[in-house]
mmCIF file of C-alpha atoms in Angstrom:
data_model
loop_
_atom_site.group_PDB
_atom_site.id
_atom_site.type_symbol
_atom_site.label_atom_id
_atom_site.label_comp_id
_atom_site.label_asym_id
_atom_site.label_seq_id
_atom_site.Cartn_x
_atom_site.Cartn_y
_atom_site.Cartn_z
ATOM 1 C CA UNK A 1 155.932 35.576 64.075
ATOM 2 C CA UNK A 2 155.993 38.999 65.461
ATOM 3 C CA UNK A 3 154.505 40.780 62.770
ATOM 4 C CA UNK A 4 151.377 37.820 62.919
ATOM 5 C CA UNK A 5 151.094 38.586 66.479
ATOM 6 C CA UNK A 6 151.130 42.605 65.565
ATOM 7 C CA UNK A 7 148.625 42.041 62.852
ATOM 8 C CA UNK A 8 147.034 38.515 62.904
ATOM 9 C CA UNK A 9 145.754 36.492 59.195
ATOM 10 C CA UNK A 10 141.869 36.736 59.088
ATOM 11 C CA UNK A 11 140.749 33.339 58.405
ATOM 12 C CA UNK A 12 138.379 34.795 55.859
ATOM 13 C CA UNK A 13 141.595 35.688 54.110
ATOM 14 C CA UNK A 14 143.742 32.798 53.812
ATOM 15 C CA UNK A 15 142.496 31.782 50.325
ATOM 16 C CA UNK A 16 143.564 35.045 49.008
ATOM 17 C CA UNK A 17 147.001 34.993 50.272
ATOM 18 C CA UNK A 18 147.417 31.523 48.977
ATOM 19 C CA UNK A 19 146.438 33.128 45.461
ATOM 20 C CA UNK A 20 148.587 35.723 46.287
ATOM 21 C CA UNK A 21 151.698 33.353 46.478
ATOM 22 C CA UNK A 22 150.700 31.073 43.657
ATOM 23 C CA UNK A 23 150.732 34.592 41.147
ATOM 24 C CA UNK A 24 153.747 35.904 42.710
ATOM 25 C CA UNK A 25 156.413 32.561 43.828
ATOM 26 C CA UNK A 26 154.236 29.493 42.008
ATOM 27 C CA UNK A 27 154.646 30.965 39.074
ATOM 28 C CA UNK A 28 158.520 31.533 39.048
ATOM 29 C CA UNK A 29 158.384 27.848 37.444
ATOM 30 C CA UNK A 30 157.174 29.376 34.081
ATOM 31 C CA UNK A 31 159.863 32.018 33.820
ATOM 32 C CA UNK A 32 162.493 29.125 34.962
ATOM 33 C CA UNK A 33 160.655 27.240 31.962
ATOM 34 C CA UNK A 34 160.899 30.312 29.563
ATOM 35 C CA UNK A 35 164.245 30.792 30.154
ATOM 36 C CA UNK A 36 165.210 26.938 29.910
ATOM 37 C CA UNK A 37 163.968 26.980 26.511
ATOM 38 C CA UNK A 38 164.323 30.689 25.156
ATOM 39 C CA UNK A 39 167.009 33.157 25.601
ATOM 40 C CA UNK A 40 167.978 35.631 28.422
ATOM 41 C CA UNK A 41 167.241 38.676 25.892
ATOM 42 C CA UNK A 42 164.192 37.585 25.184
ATOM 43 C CA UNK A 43 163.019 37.350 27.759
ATOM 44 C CA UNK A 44 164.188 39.953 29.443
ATOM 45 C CA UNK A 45 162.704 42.223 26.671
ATOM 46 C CA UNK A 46 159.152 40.315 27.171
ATOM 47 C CA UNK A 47 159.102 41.657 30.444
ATOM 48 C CA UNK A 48 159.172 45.004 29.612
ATOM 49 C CA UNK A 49 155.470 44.412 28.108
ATOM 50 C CA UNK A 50 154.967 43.596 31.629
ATOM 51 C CA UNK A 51 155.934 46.593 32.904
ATOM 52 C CA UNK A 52 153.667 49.115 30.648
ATOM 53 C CA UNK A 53 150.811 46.445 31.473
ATOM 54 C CA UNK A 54 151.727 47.454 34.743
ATOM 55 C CA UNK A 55 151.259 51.209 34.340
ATOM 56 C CA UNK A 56 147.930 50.286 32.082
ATOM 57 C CA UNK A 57 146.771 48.352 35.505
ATOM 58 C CA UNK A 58 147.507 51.407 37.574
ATOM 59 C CA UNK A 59 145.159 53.403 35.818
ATOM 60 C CA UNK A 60 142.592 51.166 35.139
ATOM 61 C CA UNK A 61 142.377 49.677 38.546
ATOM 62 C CA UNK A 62 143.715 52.704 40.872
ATOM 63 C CA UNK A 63 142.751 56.062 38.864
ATOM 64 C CA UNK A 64 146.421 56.950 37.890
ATOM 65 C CA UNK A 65 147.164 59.181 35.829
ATOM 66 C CA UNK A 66 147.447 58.407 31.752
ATOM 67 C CA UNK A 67 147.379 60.307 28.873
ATOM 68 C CA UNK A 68 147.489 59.718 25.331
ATOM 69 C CA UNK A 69 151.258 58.994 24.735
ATOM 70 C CA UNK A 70 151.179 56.103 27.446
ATOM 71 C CA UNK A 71 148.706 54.774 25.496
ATOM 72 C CA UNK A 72 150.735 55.246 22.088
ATOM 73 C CA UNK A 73 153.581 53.757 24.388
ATOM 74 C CA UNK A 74 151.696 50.710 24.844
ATOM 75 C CA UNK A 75 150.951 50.133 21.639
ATOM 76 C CA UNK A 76 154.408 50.058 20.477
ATOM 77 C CA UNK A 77 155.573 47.974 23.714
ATOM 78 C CA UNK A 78 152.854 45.654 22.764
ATOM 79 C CA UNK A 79 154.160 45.365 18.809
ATOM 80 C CA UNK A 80 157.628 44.868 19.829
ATOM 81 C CA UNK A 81 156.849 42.393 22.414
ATOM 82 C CA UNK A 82 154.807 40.400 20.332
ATOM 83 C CA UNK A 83 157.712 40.469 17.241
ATOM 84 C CA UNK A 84 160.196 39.062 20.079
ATOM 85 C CA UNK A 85 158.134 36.474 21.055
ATOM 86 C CA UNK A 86 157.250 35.108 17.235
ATOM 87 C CA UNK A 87 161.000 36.537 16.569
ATOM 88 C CA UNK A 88 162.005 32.293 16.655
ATOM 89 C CA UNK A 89 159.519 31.899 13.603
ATOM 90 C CA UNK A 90 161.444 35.010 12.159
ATOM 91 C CA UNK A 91 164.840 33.320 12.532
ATOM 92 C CA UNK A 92 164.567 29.971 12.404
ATOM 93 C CA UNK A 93 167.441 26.956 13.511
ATOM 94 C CA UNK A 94 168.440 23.854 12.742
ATOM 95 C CA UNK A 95 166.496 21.464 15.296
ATOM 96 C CA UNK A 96 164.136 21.752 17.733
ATOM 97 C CA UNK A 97 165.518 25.033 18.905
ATOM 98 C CA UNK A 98 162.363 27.128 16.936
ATOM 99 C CA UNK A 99 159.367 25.633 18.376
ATOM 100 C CA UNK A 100 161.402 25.629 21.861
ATOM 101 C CA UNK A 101 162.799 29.243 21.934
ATOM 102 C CA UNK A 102 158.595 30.239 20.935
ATOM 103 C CA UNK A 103 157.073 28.063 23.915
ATOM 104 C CA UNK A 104 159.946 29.764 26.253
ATOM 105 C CA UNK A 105 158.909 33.092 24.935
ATOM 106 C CA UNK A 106 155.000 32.370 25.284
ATOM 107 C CA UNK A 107 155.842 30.838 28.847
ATOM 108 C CA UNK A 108 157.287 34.413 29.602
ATOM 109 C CA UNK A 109 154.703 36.560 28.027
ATOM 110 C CA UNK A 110 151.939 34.384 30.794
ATOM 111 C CA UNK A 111 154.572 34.996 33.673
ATOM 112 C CA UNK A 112 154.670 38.649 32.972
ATOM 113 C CA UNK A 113 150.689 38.576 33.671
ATOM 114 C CA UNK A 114 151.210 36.839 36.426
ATOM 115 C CA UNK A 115 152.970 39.557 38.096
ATOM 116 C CA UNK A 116 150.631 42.327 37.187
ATOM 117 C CA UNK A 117 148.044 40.535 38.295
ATOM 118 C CA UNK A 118 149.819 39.869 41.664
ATOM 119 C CA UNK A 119 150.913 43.803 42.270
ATOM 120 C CA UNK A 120 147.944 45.112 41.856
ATOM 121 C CA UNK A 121 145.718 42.737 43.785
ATOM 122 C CA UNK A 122 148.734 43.177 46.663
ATOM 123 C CA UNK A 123 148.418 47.349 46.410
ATOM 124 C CA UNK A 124 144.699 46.719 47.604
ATOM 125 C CA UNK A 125 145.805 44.418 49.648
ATOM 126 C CA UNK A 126 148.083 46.990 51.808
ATOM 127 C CA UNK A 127 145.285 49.370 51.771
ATOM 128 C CA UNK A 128 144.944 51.212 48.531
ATOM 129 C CA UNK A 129 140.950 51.010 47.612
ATOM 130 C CA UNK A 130 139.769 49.864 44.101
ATOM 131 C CA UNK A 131 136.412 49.522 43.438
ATOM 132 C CA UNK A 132 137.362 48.293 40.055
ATOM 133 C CA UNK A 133 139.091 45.551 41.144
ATOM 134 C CA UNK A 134 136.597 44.790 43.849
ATOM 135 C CA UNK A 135 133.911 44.881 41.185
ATOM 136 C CA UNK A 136 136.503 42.398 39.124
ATOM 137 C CA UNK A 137 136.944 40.005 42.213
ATOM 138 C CA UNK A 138 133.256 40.308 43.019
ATOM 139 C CA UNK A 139 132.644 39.006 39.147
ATOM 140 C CA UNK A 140 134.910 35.316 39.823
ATOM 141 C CA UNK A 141 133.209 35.074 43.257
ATOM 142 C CA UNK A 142 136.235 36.146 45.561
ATOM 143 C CA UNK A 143 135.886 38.537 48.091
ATOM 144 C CA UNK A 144 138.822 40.811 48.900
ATOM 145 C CA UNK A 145 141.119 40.867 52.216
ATOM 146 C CA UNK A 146 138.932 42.062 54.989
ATOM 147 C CA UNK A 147 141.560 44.254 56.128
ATOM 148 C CA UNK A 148 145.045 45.999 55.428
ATOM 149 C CA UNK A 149 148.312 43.885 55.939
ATOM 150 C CA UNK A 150 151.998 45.226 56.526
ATOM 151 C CA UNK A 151 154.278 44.714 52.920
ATOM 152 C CA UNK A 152 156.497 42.393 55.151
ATOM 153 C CA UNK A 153 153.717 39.782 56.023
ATOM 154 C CA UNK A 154 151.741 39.900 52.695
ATOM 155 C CA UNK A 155 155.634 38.724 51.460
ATOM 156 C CA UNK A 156 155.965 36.294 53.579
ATOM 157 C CA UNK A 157 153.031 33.954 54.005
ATOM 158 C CA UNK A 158 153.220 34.349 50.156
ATOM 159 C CA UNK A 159 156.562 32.615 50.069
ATOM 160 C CA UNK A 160 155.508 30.053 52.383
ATOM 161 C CA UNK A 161 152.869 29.294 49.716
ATOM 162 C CA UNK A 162 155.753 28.997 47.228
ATOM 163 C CA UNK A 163 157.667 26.851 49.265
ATOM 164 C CA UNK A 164 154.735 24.460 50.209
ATOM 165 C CA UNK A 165 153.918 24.427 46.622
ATOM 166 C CA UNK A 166 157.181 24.195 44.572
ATOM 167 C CA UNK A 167 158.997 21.642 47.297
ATOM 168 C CA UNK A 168 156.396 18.501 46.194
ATOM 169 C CA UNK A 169 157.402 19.260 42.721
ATOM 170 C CA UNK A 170 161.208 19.866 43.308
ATOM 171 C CA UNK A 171 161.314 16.196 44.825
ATOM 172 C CA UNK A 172 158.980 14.860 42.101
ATOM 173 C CA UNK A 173 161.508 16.199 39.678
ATOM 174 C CA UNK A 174 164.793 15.656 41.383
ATOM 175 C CA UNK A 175 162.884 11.494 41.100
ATOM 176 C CA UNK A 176 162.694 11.741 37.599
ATOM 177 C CA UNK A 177 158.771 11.595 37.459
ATOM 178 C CA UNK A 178 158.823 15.286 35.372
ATOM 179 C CA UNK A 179 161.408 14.048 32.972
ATOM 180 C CA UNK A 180 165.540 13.899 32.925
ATOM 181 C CA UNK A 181 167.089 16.273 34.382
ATOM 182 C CA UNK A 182 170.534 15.364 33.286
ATOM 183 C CA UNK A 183 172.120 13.344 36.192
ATOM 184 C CA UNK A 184 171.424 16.440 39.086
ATOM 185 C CA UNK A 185 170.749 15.292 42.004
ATOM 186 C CA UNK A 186 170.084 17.855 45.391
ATOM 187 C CA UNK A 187 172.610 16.065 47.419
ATOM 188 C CA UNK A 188 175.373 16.406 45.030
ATOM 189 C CA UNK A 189 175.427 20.333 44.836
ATOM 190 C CA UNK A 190 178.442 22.142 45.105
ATOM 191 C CA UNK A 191 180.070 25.205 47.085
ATOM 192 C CA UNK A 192 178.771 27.658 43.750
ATOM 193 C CA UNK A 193 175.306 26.214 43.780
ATOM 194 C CA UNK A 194 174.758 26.473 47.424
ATOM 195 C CA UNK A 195 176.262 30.290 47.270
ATOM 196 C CA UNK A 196 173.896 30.444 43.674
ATOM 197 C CA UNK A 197 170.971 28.925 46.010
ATOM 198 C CA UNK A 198 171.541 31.531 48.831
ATOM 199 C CA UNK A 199 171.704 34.454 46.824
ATOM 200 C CA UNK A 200 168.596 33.469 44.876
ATOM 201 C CA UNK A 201 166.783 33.047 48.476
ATOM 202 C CA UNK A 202 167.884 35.711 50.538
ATOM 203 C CA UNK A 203 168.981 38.591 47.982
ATOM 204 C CA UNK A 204 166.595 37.698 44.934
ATOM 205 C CA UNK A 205 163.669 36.815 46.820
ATOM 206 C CA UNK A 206 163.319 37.928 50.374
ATOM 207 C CA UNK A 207 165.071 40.734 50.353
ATOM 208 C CA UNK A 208 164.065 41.991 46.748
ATOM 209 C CA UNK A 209 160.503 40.984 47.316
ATOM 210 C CA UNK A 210 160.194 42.618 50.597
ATOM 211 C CA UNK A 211 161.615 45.952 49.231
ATOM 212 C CA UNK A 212 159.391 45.563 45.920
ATOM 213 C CA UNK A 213 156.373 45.443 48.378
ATOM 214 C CA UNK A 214 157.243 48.464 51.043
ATOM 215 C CA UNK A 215 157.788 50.364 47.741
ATOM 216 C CA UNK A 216 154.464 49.454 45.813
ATOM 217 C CA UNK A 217 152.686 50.701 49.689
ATOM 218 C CA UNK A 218 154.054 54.361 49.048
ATOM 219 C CA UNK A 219 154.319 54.719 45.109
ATOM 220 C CA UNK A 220 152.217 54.387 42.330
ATOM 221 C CA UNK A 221 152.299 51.295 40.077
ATOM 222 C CA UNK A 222 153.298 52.825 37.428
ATOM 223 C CA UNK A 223 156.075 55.038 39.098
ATOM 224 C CA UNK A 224 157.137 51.069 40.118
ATOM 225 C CA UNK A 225 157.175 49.839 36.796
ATOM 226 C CA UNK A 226 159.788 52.454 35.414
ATOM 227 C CA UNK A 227 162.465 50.835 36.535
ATOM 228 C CA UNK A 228 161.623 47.990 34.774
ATOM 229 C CA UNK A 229 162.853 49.172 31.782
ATOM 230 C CA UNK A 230 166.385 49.190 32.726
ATOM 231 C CA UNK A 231 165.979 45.383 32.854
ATOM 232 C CA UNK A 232 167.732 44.930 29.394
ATOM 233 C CA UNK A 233 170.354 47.382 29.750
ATOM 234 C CA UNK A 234 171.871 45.395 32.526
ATOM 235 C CA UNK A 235 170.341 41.975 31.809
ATOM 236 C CA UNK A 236 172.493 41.926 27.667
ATOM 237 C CA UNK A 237 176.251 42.388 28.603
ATOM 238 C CA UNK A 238 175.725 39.310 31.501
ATOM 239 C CA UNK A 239 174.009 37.424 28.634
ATOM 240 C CA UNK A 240 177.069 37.622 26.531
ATOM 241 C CA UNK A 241 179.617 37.565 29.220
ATOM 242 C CA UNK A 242 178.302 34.487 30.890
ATOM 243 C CA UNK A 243 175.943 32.902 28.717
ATOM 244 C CA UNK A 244 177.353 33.748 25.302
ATOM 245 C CA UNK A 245 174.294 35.186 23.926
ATOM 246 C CA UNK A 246 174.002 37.967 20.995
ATOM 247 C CA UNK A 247 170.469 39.103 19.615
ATOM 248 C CA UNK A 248 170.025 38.498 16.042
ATOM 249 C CA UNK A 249 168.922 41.445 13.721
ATOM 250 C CA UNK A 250 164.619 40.510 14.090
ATOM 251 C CA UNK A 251 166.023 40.415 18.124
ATOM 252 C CA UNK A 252 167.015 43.975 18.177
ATOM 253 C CA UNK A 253 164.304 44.967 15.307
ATOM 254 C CA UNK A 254 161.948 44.071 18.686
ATOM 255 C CA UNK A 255 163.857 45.705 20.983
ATOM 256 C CA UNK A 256 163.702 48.773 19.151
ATOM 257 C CA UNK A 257 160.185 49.182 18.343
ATOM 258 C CA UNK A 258 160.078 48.235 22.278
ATOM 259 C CA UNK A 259 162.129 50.877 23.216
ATOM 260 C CA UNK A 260 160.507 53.382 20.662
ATOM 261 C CA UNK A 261 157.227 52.759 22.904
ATOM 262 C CA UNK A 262 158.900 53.326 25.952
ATOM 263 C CA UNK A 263 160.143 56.784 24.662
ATOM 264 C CA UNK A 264 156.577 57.969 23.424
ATOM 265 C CA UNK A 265 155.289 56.361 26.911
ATOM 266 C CA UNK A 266 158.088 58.395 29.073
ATOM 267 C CA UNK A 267 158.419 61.712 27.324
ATOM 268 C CA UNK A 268 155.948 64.210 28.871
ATOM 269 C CA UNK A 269 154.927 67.737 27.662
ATOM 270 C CA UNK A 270 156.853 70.961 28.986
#
């Protein structure tokens, strides 16, 4: 409430910041979907695609700087990616498993896009100018924010758009009108899913979200995206150690042409 009275909405810009929040908390279903029917590793190495798309974005859209091995980079990021996400086809299981672990890993190859799309229409949201991406929004007939907005508000109005939009279908679900859900019921959680709940709200998402944003004000995208990469490093041992996953050989035959790409893409000339 302070910061609105500091720096009040534009009327003219409420559409975008409900657009805003559908890219960047809306579409947290279709990871929670990719990961209900893939594999943590997965993806978790998907998502690095995201983040050279992200440094692709930056140059494209904002000017920054790229040279030829980011490009190379790419390339690889984008074979690897796309050999993790058919890697199911590759590897096939008994069951239904196949066709589910490929729609999980499709669901979070479209959630990565998501996200770039949300950062970088958010950087010219704070201020940073892009005639590209004017020229872009001008093309679908959407006009961009008539004026700059604090990393702190742009976060939250775009989480009240999450919650107005994901609450109708938590309660359709928690009904059973979206399927089983195997007996859970809201009212029955325990002391570790309310403490799960809690540090999904306040540490994964407000906090995490409001510190992603102040930092995308003052760096570039792709600076942003770098740390990204360590995703996997951290993401595999709590795969195993909680979940019980290992990556099967075509797995890490994707995570190493990923991580090839990454090299090329990081290694600069002395």
């Amino acid at each position: 409430m302070l910061e609105l009275n500091k720096n009040s909405v534009n009327k003219k810009d409420y559409f975008n910041f409900f657009l805003l929040g559908i890219f960047s908390q809306t579409t947290l279903l279709i990871v929670f979907y990719a990961y209900k029917f893939s594999t943590v590793l997965d993806i978790t190495l998907i998502g690095v695609l995201g983040a050279v798309l992200a440094m692709y974005a930056g140059h494209y859209f904002y000017k920054e700087k790229m040279d030829k091995r980011l490009t190379i980079g790419l390339i690889f990021a984008l074979a690897g990616t796309i050999f993790v996400i058919l890697e199911p086809l590759l590897s096939p299981t008994e069951g239904d498993t196949t066709i589910q672990r490929l729609i999980g890993n499709i669901l979070g190859l479209i959630y990565n896009l998501t996200w770039v799309t949300y950062i970088v229409w958010a950087k010219m949201s704070m201020g940073t100018n892009s005639p590209t991406l004017k020229k872009a929004l001008s093309f679908i007939h959407i006009k961009p924010m008539t004026k700059k907005y604090s990393p702190f508000l742009i976060v939250t109005l775009t989480l009240y758009v999450g919650l107005a939009t994901m609450i109708p279908l938590a309660v359709m679900e928690n009904l059973g009108f979206l399927g089983s859900i195997g007996g859970f019921r809201v009212l029955t959680i325990g002391l570790n899913g309310i403490l799960g709940l809690l540090y999904m709200s306040v540490l994964s998402s407000i906090t995490a979200y409001f510190l992603y944003q102040w930092g995308l004000e003052r760096i570039q995208i792709a600076d942003q995206a770098l740390y990204n990469y360590l995703n996997p490093i951290f993401a595999a041992p709590f795969a195993y150690i909680l979940l019980g996953e290992l990556p099967t050989l075509n797995t890490l035959i994707g995570g190493f042409i990923i991580a090839v790409g990454i090299i090329i893409a990081e290694v600069r000339d002395s």
